[in-house]
Amino acid sequence: MNRESHPIQTSPNTPTNIPWGSALDFDASLDQQEPWSGLLSSAGPRDHIVQLYQDQAFLNRAVCRFAAGAIANGEGVILVPTVAHWEAFRPRLEAEGVDVKDAQNRGQLTVVDADELLPRFMRDAMPDAPVFLGLAADVITKARDGERYPKVRWWGEMVNILWEQGNVAASMGLEDQFHHLAHHHEIAIFCSFVMDNFNSEVHSRMLPRLGTNHSHLIPVEDYARLERAVGEALKDTVGTNDARVLEEQLLAHYSPGLQMPRSQALLLALRESLPHVAESVLKRSRKLYTDSKM
């Protein structure tokens, strides 16, 4: 099939204009199929991880890996889900060997209703930072149970509730407060958003913003499939030779500021440097990623 081609004039001085940091932060070791599982299982203090998902099963797997890893490591874990999501998480945790009732009884697992907690710190459709930080500190202190569980992790979806309500400013403001929380209280924080990683607006607006207050991005479930899809999409768009040169030049100068798969970094570098090419590559990547699902 003949596809539209975008010839590229490349040079060592191709501009990137990337505002996210001073070092190359994508990690080649992340380009396996599900490296996010190990990342979530071993999340440490000050990690602030964000997951993009559209599939409920992917959310269940990721959150339960994060929680089960904490419990296996003798850490406290705080989950702030909606009631519906907690009902989905609980059997998954049990299937991973977690005795949920026992973990709750001994104080190692704390579950807080997201829909109940969120209104307690919202003022005029925005999070009240002092009120939120005070409430969160109380939850963390209780989860630590003195020094019984000095290491604590937190997963929650209040930011996603705001996002799905269309209140992007409040969602990102709350993410800023969670980032502060991770550093001030030395805890790992994980959040999940219903976002399409192959959506142009997500790439142009939301991912740059999320890059200012997170340490790791989990953009899709299958990193190996993403790598193949993006690689083939770039070749289909600019040609094999230009694709190889362009990838090398962009990634040599790109600084995303948070860790992500190499293929994701390439998509974002294209967006900053060659947006007209990025649109075609992103659209083609979506089709290849979707069509290659096993």
mmCIF file of N, CA and C in Angstrom, residues 52 56 83 97 103 110 114 162 184 186 190 210 221 228 259 272:
data_model
loop_
_atom_site.group_PDB
_atom_site.id
_atom_site.type_symbol
_atom_site.label_atom_id
_atom_site.label_comp_id
_atom_site.label_asym_id
_atom_site.label_seq_id
_atom_site.Cartn_x
_atom_site.Cartn_y
_atom_site.Cartn_z
ATOM 1 N N LEU A 52 -1.319 5.913 31.863
ATOM 2 C CA LEU A 52 -2.421 6.204 30.961
ATOM 3 C C LEU A 52 -3.102 4.883 30.626
ATOM 4 N N GLN A 56 -9.918 -1.342 31.550
ATOM 5 C CA GLN A 56 -10.063 -1.578 32.984
ATOM 6 C C GLN A 56 -9.128 -2.675 33.476
ATOM 7 N N VAL A 83 -15.627 3.438 44.652
ATOM 8 C CA VAL A 83 -16.168 2.173 45.163
ATOM 9 C C VAL A 83 -16.156 1.109 44.071
ATOM 10 N N GLY A 97 -2.384 -13.230 45.924
ATOM 11 C CA GLY A 97 -1.918 -13.765 47.195
ATOM 12 C C GLY A 97 -2.035 -12.836 48.377
ATOM 13 N N ALA A 103 -4.724 -7.732 55.785
ATOM 14 C CA ALA A 103 -3.871 -6.558 55.558
ATOM 15 C C ALA A 103 -4.539 -5.294 56.086
ATOM 16 N N THR A 110 -4.634 0.579 53.670
ATOM 17 C CA THR A 110 -5.639 1.600 53.972
ATOM 18 C C THR A 110 -6.410 1.914 52.698
ATOM 19 N N ALA A 114 -12.455 7.620 47.192
ATOM 20 C CA ALA A 114 -12.052 8.823 46.457
ATOM 21 C C ALA A 114 -13.187 9.837 46.361
ATOM 22 N N LEU A 162 -11.312 14.397 38.515
ATOM 23 C CA LEU A 162 -11.345 15.796 38.071
ATOM 24 C C LEU A 162 -11.123 15.901 36.566
ATOM 25 N N HIS A 184 7.886 15.566 50.351
ATOM 26 C CA HIS A 184 7.847 15.991 51.753
ATOM 27 C C HIS A 184 7.716 14.805 52.706
ATOM 28 N N GLU A 186 8.324 11.575 51.762
ATOM 29 C CA GLU A 186 9.183 10.468 51.325
ATOM 30 C C GLU A 186 8.363 9.209 51.046
ATOM 31 N N PHE A 190 1.472 6.887 42.951
ATOM 32 C CA PHE A 190 1.091 6.351 41.645
ATOM 33 C C PHE A 190 -0.325 6.820 41.342
ATOM 34 N N LEU A 210 2.118 16.830 32.451
ATOM 35 C CA LEU A 210 2.411 15.723 33.361
ATOM 36 C C LEU A 210 3.916 15.538 33.542
ATOM 37 N N GLU A 221 0.217 -0.483 27.809
ATOM 38 C CA GLU A 221 0.438 -1.743 28.516
ATOM 39 C C GLU A 221 1.616 -2.522 27.952
ATOM 40 N N ARG A 228 7.583 -1.394 18.249
ATOM 41 C CA ARG A 228 7.427 -1.840 16.860
ATOM 42 C C ARG A 228 6.510 -0.900 16.078
ATOM 43 N N GLN A 259 11.064 9.458 33.241
ATOM 44 C CA GLN A 259 11.429 8.230 32.551
ATOM 45 C C GLN A 259 10.238 7.677 31.788
ATOM 46 N N GLU A 272 7.655 18.025 19.351
ATOM 47 C CA GLU A 272 8.297 19.313 19.615
ATOM 48 C C GLU A 272 9.044 19.840 18.396
#
